[in-house]
Coordinates of C-alpha atoms and ligand atoms in Angstrom, one line a residue:
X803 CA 61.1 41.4 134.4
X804 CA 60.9 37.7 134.3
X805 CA 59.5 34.6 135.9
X806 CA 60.4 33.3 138.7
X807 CA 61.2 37.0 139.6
X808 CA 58.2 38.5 138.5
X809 CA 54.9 36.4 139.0
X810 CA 52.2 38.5 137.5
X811 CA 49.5 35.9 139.7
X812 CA 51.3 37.7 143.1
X813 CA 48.5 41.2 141.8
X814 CA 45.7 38.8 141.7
X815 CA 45.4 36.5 144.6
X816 CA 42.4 37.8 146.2
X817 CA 39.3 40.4 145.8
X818 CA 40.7 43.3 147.9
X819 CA 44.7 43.6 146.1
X820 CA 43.0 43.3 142.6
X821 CA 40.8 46.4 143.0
X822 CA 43.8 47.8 144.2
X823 CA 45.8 47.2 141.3
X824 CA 43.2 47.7 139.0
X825 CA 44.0 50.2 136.1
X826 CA 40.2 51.0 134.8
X827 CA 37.3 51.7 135.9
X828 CA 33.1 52.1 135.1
X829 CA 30.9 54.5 136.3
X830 CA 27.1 55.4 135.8
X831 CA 28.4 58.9 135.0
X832 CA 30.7 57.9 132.1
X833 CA 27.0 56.6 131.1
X834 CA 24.8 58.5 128.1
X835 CA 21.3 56.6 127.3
X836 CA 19.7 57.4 123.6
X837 CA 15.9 57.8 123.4
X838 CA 13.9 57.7 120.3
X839 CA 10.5 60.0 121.4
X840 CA 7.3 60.5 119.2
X841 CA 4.5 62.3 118.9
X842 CA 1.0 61.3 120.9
X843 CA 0.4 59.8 124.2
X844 CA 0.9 56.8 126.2
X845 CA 3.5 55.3 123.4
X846 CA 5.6 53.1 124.9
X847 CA 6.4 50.4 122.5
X848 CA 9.3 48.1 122.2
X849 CA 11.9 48.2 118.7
X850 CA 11.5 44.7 117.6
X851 CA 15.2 44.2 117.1
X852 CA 16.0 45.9 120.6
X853 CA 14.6 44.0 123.4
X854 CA 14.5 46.6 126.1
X855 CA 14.5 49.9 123.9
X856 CA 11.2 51.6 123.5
X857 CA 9.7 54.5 121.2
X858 CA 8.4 57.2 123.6
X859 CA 5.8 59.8 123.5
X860 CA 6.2 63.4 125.1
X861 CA 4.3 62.1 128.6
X862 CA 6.5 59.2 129.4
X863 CA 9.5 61.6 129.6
X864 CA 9.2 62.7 132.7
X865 CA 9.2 58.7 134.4
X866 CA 11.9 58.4 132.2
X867 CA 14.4 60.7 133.5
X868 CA 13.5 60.1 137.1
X869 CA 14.4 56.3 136.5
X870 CA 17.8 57.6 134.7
X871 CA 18.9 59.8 137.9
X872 CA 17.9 57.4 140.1
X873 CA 20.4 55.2 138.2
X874 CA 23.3 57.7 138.7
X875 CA 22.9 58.5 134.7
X876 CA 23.8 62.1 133.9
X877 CA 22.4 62.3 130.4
X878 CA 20.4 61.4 127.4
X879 CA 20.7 61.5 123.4
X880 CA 17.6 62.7 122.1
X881 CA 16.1 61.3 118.5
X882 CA 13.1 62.3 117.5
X883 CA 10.3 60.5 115.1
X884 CA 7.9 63.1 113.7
X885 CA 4.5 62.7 112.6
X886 CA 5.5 63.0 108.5
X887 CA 8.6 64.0 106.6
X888 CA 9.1 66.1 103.6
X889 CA 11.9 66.2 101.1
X890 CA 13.5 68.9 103.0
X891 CA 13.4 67.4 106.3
X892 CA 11.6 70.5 108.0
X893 CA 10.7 69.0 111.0
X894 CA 14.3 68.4 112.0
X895 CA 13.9 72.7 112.7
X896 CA 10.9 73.1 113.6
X897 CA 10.5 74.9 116.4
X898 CA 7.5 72.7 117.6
X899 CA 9.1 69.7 116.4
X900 CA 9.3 66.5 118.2
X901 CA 13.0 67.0 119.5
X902 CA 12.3 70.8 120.4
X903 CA 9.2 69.7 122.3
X904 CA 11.2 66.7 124.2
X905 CA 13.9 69.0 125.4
X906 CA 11.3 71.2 126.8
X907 CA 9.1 68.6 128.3
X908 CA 12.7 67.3 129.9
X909 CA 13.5 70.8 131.0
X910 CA 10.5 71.6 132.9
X911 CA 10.6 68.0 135.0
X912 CA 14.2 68.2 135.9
X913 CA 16.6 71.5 134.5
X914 CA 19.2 69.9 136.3
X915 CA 19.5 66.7 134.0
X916 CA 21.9 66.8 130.9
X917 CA 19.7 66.7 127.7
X918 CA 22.4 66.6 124.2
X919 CA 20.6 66.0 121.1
X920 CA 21.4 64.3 117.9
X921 CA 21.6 66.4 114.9
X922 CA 20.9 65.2 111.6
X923 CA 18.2 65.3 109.1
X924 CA 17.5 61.7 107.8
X925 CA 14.7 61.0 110.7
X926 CA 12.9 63.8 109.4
X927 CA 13.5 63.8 105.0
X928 CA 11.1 61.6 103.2
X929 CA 14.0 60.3 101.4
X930 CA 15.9 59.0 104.9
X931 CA 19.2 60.5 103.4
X932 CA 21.1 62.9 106.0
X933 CA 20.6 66.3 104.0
X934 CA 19.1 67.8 101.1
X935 CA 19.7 66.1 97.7
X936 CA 20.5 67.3 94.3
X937 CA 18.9 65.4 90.9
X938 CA 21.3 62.5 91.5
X939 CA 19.7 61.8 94.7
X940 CA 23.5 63.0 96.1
X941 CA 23.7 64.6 99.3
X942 CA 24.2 68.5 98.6
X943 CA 26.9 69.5 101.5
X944 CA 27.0 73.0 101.9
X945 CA 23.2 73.4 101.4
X946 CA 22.7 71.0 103.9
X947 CA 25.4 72.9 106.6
X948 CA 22.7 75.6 106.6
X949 CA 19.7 72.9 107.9
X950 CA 22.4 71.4 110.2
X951 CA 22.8 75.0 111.7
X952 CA 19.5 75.7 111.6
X953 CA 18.6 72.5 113.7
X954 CA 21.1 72.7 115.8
X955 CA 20.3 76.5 117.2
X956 CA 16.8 75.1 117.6
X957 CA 17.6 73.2 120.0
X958 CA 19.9 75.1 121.6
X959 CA 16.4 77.9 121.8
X960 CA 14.6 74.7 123.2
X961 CA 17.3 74.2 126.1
X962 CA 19.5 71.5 124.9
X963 CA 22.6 71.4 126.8
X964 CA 24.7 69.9 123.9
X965 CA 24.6 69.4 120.2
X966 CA 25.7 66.2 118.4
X967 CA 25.9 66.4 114.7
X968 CA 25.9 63.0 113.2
X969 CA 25.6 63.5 109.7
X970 CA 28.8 63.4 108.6
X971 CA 28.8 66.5 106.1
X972 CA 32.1 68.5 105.9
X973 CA 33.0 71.9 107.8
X974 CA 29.1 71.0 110.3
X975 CA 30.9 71.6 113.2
X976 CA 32.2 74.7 111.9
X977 CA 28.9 75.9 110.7
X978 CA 26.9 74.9 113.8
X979 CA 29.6 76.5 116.0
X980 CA 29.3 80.0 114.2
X981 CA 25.4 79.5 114.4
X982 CA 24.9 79.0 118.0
X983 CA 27.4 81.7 118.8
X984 CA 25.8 83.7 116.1
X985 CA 22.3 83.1 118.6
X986 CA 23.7 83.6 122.0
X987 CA 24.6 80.2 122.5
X988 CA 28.2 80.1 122.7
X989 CA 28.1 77.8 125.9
X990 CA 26.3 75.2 124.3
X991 CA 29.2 72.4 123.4
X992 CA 29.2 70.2 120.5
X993 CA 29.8 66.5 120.6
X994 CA 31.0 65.7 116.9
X995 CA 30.6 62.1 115.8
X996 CA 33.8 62.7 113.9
X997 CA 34.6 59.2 112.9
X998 CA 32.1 57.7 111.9
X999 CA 31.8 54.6 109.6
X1000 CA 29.2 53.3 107.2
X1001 CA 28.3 50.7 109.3
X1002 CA 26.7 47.3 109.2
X1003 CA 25.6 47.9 112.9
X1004 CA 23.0 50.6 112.8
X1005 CA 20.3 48.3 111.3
X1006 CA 18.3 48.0 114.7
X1007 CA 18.3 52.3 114.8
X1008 CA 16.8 52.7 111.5
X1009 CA 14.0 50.5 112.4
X1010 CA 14.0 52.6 115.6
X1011 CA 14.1 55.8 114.1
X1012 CA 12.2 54.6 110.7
X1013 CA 15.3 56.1 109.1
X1014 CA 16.7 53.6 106.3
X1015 CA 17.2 55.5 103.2
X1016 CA 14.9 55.2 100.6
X1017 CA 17.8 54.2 98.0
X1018 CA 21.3 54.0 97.8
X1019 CA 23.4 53.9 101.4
X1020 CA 25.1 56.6 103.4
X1021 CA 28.9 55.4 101.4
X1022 CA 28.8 58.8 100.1
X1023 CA 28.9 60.5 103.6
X1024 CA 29.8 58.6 106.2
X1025 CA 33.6 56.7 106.4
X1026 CA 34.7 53.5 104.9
X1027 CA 35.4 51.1 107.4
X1028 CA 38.7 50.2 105.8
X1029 CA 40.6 53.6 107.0
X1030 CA 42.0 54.2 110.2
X1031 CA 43.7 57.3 108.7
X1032 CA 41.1 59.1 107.6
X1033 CA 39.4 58.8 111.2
X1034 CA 42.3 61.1 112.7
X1035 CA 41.7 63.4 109.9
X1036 CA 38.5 63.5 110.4
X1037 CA 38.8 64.1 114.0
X1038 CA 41.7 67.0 113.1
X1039 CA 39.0 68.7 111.7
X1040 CA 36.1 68.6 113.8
X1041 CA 38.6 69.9 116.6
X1042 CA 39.8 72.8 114.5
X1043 CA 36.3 73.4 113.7
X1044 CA 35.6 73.7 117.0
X1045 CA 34.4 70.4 118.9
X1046 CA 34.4 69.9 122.6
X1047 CA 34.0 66.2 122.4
X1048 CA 35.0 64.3 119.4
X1049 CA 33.2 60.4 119.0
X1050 CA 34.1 57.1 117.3
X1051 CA 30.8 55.1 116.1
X1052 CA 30.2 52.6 116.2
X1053 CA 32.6 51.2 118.8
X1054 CA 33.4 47.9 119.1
X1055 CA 34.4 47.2 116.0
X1056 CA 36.5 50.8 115.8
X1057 CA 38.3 49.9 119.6
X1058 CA 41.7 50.7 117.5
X1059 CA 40.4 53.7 116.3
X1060 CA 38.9 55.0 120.0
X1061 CA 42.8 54.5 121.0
X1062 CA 44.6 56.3 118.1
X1063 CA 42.1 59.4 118.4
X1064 CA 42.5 59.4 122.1
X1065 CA 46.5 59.3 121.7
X1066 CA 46.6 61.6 119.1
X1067 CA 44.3 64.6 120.0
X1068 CA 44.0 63.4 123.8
X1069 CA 40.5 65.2 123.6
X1070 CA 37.2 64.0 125.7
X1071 CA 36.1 61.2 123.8
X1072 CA 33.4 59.5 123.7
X1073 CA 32.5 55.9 122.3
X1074 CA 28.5 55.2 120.0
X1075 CA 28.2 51.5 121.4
X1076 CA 25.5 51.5 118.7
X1077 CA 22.5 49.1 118.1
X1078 CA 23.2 46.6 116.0
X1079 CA 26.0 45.7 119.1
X1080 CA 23.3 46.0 121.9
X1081 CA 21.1 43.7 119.5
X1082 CA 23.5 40.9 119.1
X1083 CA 24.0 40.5 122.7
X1084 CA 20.4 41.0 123.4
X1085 CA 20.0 37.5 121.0
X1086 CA 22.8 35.9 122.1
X1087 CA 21.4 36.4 126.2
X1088 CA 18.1 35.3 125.2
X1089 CA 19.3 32.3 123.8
X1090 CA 21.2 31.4 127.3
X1091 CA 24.5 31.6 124.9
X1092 CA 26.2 34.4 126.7
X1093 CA 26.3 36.0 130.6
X1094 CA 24.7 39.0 129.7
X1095 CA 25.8 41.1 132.9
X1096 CA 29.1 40.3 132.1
X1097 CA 29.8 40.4 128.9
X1098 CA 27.7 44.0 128.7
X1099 CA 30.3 45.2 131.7
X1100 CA 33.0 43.9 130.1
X1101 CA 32.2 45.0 126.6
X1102 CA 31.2 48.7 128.6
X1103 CA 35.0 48.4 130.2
X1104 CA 36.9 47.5 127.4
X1105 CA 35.3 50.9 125.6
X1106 CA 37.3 52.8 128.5
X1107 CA 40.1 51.0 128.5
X1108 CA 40.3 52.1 124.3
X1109 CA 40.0 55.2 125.8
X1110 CA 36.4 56.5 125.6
X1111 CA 35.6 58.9 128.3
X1112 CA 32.0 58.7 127.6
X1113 CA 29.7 55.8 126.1
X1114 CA 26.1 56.1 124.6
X1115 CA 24.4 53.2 125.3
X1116 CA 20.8 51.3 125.1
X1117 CA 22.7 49.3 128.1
X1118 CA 23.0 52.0 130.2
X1119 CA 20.4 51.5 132.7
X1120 CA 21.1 47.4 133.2
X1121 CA 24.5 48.6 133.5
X1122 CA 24.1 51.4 135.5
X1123 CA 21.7 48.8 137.7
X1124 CA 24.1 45.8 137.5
X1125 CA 27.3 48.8 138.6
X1126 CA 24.8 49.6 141.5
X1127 CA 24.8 46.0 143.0
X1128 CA 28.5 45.3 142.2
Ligands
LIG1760 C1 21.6 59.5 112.3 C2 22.2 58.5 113.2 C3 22.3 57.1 113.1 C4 22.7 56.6 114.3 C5 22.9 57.7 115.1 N1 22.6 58.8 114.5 C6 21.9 56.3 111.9 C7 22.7 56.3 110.7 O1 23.6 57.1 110.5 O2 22.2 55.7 109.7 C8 23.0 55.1 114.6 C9 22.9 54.8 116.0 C10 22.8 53.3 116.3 O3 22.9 52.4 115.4 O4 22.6 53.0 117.4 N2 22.5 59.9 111.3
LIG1761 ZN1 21.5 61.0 109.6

């Protein structure tokens, strides 16, 4: 295979053999959009450091998910903002909590449409760490499996289709899985986010979600950015443990790691395009510095071509839009 024998421009000399060729491809359906919802009505107000993103209350929901299928987008990630935290983070369980409440709220507009939900309890402790914490203000893991559990079969009772623990705690899937089998729910699948990193990116979320721990950082729980390893370790695990969908978050940064977990376990997999990413190319397109269409469906292909079968994204609907129009 060499030139003049092989000319690799031959596969590219117009429109019509290029799509033939083509080896990837991007659809609304591979498409999951995250919503941060609160309490009270007629909130709809725009994250400072995500153009385009907006905190929700209970009665914009139903709008909401009729613009999503009207998109061609299959499915949401709840998080939830509730009125007031506590050190235990009760109203991550609460069965009239903010998440519980969305789901239902979702369910009763549209039962069809595919409502997962992130589990994890730093929206909802006062301290905005991801579990319950001992004197040294360190994350206790096996007491926290049991809120995990707890939240998780909550939602499940509420209607959620899918769980998605993303707190990082060892043997949660294991512990949410024997829950929600425990409760009847042993249809409901879990989406693990099974590598992921103690990032940088999630800056823009935790102003979303009013989520930034109080002290320290999540180093203790979540992965070191350095290892690669570790990630398909990680990964092992969650499958063992039972996961039906194993993620890498956040993504662009991780694009090896979103191939090696996809070689290795060849599992569904899906890609956290999280939003510290969406904010950086929402600056860089208001500045005029970048083609935002194109380098959001190129950034959105380059996920699948790493692998991802799925992609949560705050640019699903302008994708999903900009997919429509071709
Ligand atoms: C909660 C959670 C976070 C994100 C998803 N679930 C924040 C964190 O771990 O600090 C980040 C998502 C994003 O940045 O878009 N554990
Ligand atoms: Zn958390």
């Amino acid at each position: 295979m060499h030139f003049p024998t092989y000319r690799p421009r031959r596969l590219r000399r117009t429109e019509t053999i290029r799509a033939m060729v083509r080896e990837t491809s991007l659809d609304a359906n591979d498409l999951i959009y995250p919503m941060f919802v609160e309490f009270g009505t007629g909130v709809r107000r725009e994250v400072s450091s995500m153009p385009g993103v907006f905190n929700i209350s209970l009665d914009q929901l139903p709008a909401e998910i009729d613009e999503l299928k009207s998109l061609g987008i299959p499915a949401v990630i709840l998080f939830g903002i509730p009125e007031t935290k506590d050190e235990a983070g009760t109203g991550a369980y609460a069965e009239d909590g903010i998440v519980q409440q969305a789901i239902r709220a979702i369910k009763a507009h549209a039962p069809e449409f595919y409502v997962i939900t992130d589990v994890c309890m730093c929206e909802y402790t006062s301290h905005g760490h991801c579990g319950a914490l001992d004197d040294d203000g360190c994350v206790i893991n096996d007491v926290t499996l049991e809120l995990l559990a707890q939240t998780a079969v909550s939602h499940a009772e509420a209607g959620a289709d899918m769980v998605a623990p993303s707190d990082m705690m060892d043997g949660r899937v294991a512990a949410i899985r024997a829950a929600l089998d425990a409760e009847g729910f042993s249809d409901v699948p879990i989406m693990a986010y099974s590598a992921k990193y103690a990032s940088a990116y999630y800056g823009p979320f935790r102003d979303a979600a009013d989520s930034t721990p109080a002290f320290g950082d999540r180093r203790g729980y979540q992965m070191d950015p350095a290892n690669g390893e570790e990630a398909l370790r990680e990964t092992a695990l969650d499958i063992d443990e039972g996961a039906d969908i194993v993620m890498v978050k956040p993504a662009l940064a991780y694009m090896d790691i979103i191939r090696r977990v996809k070689d290795e376990f060849g599992y569904p997999t899906c890609a956290y395009n999280v939003s510290g990413e969406y904010a950086m190319v929402k600056a860089a397109a208001a500045n005029g510095w970048i083609d935002e269409k194109r380098v959001v469906l190129e950034t959105l292909l380059g996920f699948k071509r790493a692998g991802a079968d799925l992609i949560i994204t705050y640019h699903a609907k302008d994708a999903a839009r900009w997919l429509k129009e071709g």
